[in-house]
Coordinates of C-alpha atoms in Angstrom, one line a residue:
M1 CA -28.2 9.4 48.7
A2 CA -27.5 12.9 50.3
L3 CA -27.9 11.5 53.2
L4 CA -25.4 8.4 52.5
I5 CA -22.6 11.1 51.2
V6 CA -23.1 12.9 54.6
F7 CA -22.4 9.3 56.5
V8 CA -20.0 7.9 54.5
S9 CA -18.1 11.5 55.4
D10 CA -19.3 11.4 58.8
A11 CA -17.6 7.8 59.2
N12 CA -14.6 9.2 57.4
L13 CA -14.1 11.8 60.4
I14 CA -14.4 9.7 63.1
L15 CA -11.5 7.3 61.4
L16 CA -9.3 10.3 61.1
K17 CA -9.7 10.5 64.8
S18 CA -9.2 6.8 65.4
E19 CA -5.8 7.3 63.7
G20 CA -5.1 10.5 66.1
K21 CA -5.4 13.3 63.4
S22 CA -6.7 16.2 65.2
A23 CA -9.2 17.5 64.8
P24 CA -7.8 20.9 62.9
Q25 CA -6.2 18.3 60.8
I26 CA -9.7 16.5 60.0
A27 CA -11.0 19.6 59.7
E28 CA -9.1 20.6 56.8
M29 CA -9.1 17.7 55.4
L30 CA -12.4 17.2 55.2
E31 CA -13.4 21.1 54.5
V32 CA -15.6 21.0 58.1
T33 CA -15.0 23.5 61.1
V34 CA -13.3 22.3 64.0
P35 CA -16.9 22.6 66.0
T36 CA -18.5 20.6 63.9
V37 CA -15.5 17.6 63.9
Y38 CA -15.5 17.8 68.0
T39 CA -20.1 17.4 67.9
W40 CA -19.6 14.1 65.4
V41 CA -16.8 13.0 67.5
K42 CA -18.9 13.6 70.8
R43 CA -22.2 12.4 69.1
Y44 CA -20.4 8.9 67.9
E45 CA -18.8 8.7 71.5
E46 CA -21.9 8.7 73.2
N47 CA -24.1 6.7 70.4
G48 CA -21.8 4.8 68.3
I49 CA -22.7 4.2 64.8
K50 CA -26.3 5.4 65.7
G51 CA -24.8 8.3 66.5
L52 CA -24.0 9.1 63.0
E53 CA -27.3 8.4 61.6
T54 CA -29.3 12.2 60.7
R55 CA -31.8 12.5 63.4
P56 CA -35.6 12.8 62.8
G57 CA -36.1 16.9 62.4
Q58 CA -32.9 17.4 61.4
G59 CA -31.8 19.2 57.9
R60 CA -34.0 21.5 55.9
K61 CA -37.2 20.3 55.6
P62 CA -39.1 19.2 52.3
I63 CA -40.9 21.9 50.4
M64 CA -43.6 19.4 49.4
D65 CA -45.1 16.5 51.6
C66 CA -47.9 13.7 50.9
S67 CA -50.6 16.7 51.9
D68 CA -49.6 18.0 48.8
E69 CA -50.7 15.6 46.9
E70 CA -54.4 16.3 46.3
A71 CA -53.7 20.4 45.1
V72 CA -50.8 18.5 43.1
R73 CA -53.4 16.5 41.6
K74 CA -56.1 18.9 40.8
A75 CA -53.0 21.2 39.4
I76 CA -52.1 18.4 36.7
E77 CA -56.1 17.6 35.8
E78 CA -56.4 21.8 35.0
D79 CA -53.5 22.0 32.6
R80 CA -52.1 19.1 31.9
Q81 CA -50.0 19.9 29.2
S82 CA -47.6 22.5 31.5
V83 CA -45.5 21.4 34.0
S84 CA -44.9 25.5 34.5
K85 CA -48.6 26.2 34.9
A86 CA -49.6 23.8 36.8
R87 CA -46.8 23.8 39.2
E88 CA -48.3 27.9 39.3
A89 CA -51.9 26.7 39.9
W90 CA -50.9 24.7 42.8
Q91 CA -48.7 27.1 44.4
N92 CA -51.7 29.5 43.9
A93 CA -53.5 27.0 45.5
T94 CA -51.6 26.3 48.9
G95 CA -49.1 29.1 49.0
K96 CA -46.3 27.1 48.6
E97 CA -43.1 27.8 46.0
A98 CA -41.4 25.1 44.3
S99 CA -39.2 25.3 41.6
D100 CA -40.1 23.4 38.1
I101 CA -38.0 20.5 38.7
T102 CA -38.9 20.2 42.3
F103 CA -42.8 19.9 40.8
K104 CA -41.7 17.3 38.4
R105 CA -39.7 15.3 41.0
F106 CA -43.1 15.2 43.2
L107 CA -44.8 13.9 40.5
E108 CA -42.1 11.6 39.6
T109 CA -42.4 10.5 43.1
L110 CA -46.8 10.4 43.0
V111 CA -46.5 8.3 39.4
Q112 CA -43.8 5.5 41.1
D113 CA -46.8 5.3 44.4
I114 CA -49.6 4.5 42.2
S115 CA -47.8 2.1 39.8
V116 CA -46.7 0.1 42.8

């Protein structure tokens, strides 16, 4: 969902620029910096609508990924009643840290993958 919001915001930026708005005006309207406006305009000019897509390697890296699946399963098997305890066991096994919410979301993804 966040990717879509960023994309729409970037598209609005391009539309505002095409209407003749200045970079400082756009920056103020969309609550971004002037260099951000110039960066997105340049990306659009060079690559069209594809330039507004998030590039691989951009943005925050996920805390948990498929490499964590086995450790998460083992942690859950050890304590099925407490997400917090399972998360702590996973953290001890992997050296990574995640909130209960992040851990729960990862579990939900695992369940969806299993049920498909």
